[in-house]
Tab-separated table of C-alpha atoms in Angstrom:
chain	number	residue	atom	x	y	z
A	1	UNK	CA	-65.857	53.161	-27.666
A	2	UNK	CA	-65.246	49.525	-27.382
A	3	UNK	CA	-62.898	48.650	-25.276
A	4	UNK	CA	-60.770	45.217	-24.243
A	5	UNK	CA	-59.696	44.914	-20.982
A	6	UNK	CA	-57.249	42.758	-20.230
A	7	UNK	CA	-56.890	41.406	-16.682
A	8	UNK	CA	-60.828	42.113	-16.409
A	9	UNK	CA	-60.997	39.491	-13.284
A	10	UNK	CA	-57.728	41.142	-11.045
A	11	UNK	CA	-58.347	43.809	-8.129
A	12	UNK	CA	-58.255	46.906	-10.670
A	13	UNK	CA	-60.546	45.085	-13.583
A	14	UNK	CA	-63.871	45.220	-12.061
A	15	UNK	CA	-63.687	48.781	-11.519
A	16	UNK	CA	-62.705	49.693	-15.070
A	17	UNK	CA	-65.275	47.685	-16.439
A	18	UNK	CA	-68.052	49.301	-14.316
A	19	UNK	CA	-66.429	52.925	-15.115
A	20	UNK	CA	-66.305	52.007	-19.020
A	21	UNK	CA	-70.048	50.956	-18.846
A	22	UNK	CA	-71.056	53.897	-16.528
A	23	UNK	CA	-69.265	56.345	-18.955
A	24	UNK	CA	-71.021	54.675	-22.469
A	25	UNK	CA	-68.588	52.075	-23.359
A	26	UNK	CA	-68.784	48.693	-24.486
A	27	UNK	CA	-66.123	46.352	-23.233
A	28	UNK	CA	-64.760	43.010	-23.601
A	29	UNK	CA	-63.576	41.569	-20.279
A	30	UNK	CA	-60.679	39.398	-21.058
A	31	UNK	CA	-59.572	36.544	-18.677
A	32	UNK	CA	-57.412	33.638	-18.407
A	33	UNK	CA	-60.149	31.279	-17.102
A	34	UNK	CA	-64.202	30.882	-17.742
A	35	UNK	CA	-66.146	32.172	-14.609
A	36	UNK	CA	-63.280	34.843	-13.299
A	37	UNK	CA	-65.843	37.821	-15.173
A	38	UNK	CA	-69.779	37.524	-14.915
A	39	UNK	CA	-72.005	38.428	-18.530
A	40	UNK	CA	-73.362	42.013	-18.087
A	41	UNK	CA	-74.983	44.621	-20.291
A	42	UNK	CA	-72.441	46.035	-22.593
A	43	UNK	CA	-69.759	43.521	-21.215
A	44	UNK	CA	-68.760	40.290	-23.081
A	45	UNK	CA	-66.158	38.026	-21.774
A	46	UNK	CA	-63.680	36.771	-23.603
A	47	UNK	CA	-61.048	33.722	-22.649
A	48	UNK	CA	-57.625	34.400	-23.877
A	49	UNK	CA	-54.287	32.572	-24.042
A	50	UNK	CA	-51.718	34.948	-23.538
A	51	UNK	CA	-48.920	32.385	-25.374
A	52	UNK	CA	-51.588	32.268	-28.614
A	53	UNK	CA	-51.404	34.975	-30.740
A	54	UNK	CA	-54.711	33.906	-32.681
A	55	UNK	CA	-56.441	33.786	-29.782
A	56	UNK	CA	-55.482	37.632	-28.744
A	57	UNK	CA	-55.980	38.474	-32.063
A	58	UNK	CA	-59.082	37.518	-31.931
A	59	UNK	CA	-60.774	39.767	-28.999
A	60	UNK	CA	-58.848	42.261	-29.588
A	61	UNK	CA	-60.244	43.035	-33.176
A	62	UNK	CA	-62.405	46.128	-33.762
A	63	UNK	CA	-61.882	47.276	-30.757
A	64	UNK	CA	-61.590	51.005	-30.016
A	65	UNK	CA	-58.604	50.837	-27.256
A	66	UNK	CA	-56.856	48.349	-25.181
A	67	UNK	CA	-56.500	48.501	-21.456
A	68	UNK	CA	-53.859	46.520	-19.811
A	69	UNK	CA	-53.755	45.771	-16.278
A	70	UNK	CA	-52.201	42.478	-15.418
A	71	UNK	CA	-50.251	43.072	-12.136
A	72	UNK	CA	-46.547	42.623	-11.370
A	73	UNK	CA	-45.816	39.029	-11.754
A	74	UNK	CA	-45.775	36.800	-14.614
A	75	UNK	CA	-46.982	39.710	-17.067
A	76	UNK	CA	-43.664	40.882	-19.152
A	77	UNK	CA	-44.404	38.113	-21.976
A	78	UNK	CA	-47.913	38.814	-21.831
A	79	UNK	CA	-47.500	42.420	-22.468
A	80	UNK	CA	-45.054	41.725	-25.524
A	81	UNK	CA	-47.826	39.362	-26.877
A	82	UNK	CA	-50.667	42.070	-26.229
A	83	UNK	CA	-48.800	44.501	-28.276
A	84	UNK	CA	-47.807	42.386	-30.888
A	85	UNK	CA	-51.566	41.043	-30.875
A	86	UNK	CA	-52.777	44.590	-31.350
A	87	UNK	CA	-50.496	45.995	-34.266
A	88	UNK	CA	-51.162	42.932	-36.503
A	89	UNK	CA	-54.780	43.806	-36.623
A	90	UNK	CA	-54.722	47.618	-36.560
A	91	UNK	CA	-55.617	48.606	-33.090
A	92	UNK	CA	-53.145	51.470	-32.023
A	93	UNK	CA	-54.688	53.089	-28.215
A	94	UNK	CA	-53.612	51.399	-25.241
A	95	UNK	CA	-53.495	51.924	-21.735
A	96	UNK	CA	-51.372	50.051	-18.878
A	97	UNK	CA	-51.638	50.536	-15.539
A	98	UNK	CA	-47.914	49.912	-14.069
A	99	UNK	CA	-46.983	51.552	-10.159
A	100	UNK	CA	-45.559	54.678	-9.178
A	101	UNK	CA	-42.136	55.476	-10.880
A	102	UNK	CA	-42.389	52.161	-13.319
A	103	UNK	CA	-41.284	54.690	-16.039
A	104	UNK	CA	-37.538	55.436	-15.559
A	105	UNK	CA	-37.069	58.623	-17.323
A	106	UNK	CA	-39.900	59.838	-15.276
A	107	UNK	CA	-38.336	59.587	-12.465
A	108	UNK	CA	-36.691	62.500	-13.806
A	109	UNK	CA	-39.414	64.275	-12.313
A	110	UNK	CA	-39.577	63.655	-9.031
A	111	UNK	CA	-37.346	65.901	-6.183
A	112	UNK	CA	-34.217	64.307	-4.549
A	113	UNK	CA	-36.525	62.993	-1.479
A	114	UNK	CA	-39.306	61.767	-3.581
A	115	UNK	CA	-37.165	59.765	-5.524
A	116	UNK	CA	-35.015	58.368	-2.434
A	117	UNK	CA	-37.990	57.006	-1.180
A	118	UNK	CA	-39.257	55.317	-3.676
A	119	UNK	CA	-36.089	53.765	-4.071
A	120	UNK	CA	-36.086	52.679	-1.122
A	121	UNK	CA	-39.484	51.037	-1.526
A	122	UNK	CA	-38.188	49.562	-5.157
A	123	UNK	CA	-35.685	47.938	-2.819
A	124	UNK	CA	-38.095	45.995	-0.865
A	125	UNK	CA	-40.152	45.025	-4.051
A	126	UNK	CA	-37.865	44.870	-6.627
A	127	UNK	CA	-38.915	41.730	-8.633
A	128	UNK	CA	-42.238	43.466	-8.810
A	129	UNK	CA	-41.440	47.050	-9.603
A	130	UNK	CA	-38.430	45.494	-12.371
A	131	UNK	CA	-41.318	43.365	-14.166
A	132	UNK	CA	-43.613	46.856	-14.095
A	133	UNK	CA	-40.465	48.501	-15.579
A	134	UNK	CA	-39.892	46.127	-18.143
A	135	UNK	CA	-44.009	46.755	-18.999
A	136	UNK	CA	-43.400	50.204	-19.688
A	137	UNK	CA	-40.320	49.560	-21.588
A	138	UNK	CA	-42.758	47.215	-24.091
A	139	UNK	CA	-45.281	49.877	-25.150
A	140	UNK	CA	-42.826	52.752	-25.683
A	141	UNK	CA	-40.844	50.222	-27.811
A	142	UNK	CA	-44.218	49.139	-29.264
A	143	UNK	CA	-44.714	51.739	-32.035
A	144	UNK	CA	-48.540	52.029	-30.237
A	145	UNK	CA	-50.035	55.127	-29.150
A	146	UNK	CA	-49.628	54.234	-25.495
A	147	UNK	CA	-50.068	55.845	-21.747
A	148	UNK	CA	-48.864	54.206	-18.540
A	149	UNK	CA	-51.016	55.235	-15.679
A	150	UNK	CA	-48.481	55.196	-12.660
A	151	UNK	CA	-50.697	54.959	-9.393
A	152	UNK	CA	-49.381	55.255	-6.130
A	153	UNK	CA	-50.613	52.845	-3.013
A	154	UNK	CA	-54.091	51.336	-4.096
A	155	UNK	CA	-57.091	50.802	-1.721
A	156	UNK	CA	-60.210	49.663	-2.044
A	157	UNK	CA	-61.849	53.118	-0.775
A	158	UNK	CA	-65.060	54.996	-2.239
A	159	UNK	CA	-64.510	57.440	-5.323
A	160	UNK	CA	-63.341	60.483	-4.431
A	161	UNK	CA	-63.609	62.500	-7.933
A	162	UNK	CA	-60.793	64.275	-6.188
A	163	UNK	CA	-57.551	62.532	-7.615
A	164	UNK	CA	-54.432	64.089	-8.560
A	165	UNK	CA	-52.643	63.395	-11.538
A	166	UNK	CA	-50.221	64.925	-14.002
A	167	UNK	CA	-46.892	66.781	-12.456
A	168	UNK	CA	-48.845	67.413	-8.682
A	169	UNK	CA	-46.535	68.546	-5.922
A	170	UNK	CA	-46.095	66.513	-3.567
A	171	UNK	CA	-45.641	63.104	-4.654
A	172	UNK	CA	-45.171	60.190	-2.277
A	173	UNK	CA	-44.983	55.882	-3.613
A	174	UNK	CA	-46.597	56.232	-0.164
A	175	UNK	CA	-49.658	57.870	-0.980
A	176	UNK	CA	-52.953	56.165	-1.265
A	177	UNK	CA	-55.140	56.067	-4.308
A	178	UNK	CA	-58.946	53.933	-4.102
A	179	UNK	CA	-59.106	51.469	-7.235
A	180	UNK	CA	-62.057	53.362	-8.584
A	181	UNK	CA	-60.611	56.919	-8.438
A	182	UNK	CA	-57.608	54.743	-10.599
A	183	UNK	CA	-60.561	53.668	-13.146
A	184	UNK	CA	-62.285	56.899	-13.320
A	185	UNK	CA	-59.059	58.828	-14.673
A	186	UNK	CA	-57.740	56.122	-17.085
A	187	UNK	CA	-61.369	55.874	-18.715
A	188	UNK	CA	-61.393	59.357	-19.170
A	189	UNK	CA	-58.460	59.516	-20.149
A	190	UNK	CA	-58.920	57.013	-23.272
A	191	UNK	CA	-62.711	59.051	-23.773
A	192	UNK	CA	-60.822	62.474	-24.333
A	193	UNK	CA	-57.371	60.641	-25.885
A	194	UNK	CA	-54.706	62.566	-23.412
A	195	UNK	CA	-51.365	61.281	-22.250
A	196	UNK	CA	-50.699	60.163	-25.489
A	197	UNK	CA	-47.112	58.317	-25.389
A	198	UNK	CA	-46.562	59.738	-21.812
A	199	UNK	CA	-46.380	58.532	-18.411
A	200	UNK	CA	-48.175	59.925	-15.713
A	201	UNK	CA	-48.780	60.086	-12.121
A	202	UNK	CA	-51.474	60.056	-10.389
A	203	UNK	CA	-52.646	59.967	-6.286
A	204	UNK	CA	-55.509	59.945	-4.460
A	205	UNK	CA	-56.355	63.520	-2.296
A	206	UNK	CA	-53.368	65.331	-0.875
A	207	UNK	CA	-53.929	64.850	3.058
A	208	UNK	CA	-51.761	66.446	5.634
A	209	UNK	CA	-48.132	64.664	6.433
């Protein structure tokens, strides 16, 4: 598959690029500024504005799938751009990477105290988790065939290969998930084309509470 990664320079982007190589892939490594993303077998790098629609449309033709993973500020026009970028030349897979409960309606599936603490945590972070909403709210309004990966606490830990992701019991915003467990699912993911216009969880190992 080729692949375009957008945010390709932020704290997730390195280790989707290295899991998209590892796993076959090429991938273009889109980011704001020249120098954020180093030249690499299989990986081009691509400068994009995100106010330009030429200049997304650009890298994102002939791609395969689009993986989005900008962060929690300053992304929401971004996103709309991406999206629009995509559907005027043909490319239909995407993947975002939002937070834990960024979908509302599935929230739906979380128990009473699962989802009274993480609104208690959307309390304390609100501008960020609201902009993450609003992400979600873009691709399912998009007409593209989307999924939004929604990890819980991210670290910078070793794989594990031992992730949990889908409707798991328990759930906890508080659990921990390494960045490269995170990359590992959503490039399989796109490889064997699940979570097709769904949201879905996912956590690191399930360690005793």
């Amino acid at each position: 598959m080729k692949i375009v990664i957008f945010g390709a320079s932020g704290s997730v982007g390195k280790f989707l690029i290295d899991e998209a190589v590892a796993q076959g892939n090429q991938v273009v490594a889109v980011s704001r500024q020249a120098g954020n993303v180093a030249e690499q077998a299989n990986v081009s790098v691509q400068i994009a504005d995100y106010t330009d629609q030429t200049s997304l449309q650009k890298v994102i033709a002939g791609s395969d799938a689009v993986i989005i993973s900008l962060g929690d500020f300053g992304v929401v026009d971004p996103v709309r751009q991406i999206t629009l970028a995509m559907r005027a030349v043909n490319v239909d897979r995407v993947e975002i990477v939002t937070g834990y409960g960024a979908d509302v309606a599935s929230r739906q599936s979380l128990t009473t105290a699962e989802l009274t603490e993480f609104m208690g945590v959307r309390q304390d972070y609100l501008e960020g988790t609201t902009n993450k909403e609003k992400q979600v709210a873009i691709l399912k309004q998009s007409g593209l065939t989307y999924t939004n990966v929604q990890p819980s606490w991210l670290t910078f830990d070793p794989a594990t290969k031992a992730y949990r992701y889908g409707e798991f019991t328990p759930k906890s915003v508080h659990d921990e998930l390494s960045r490269a467990d995170l990359a590992a699912f959503m490039i399989t993911n796109l490889m064997k084309d699940q979570f097709r216009n769904q949201s879905v969880y996912i956590s690191g190992p399930l360690v005793y509470r």
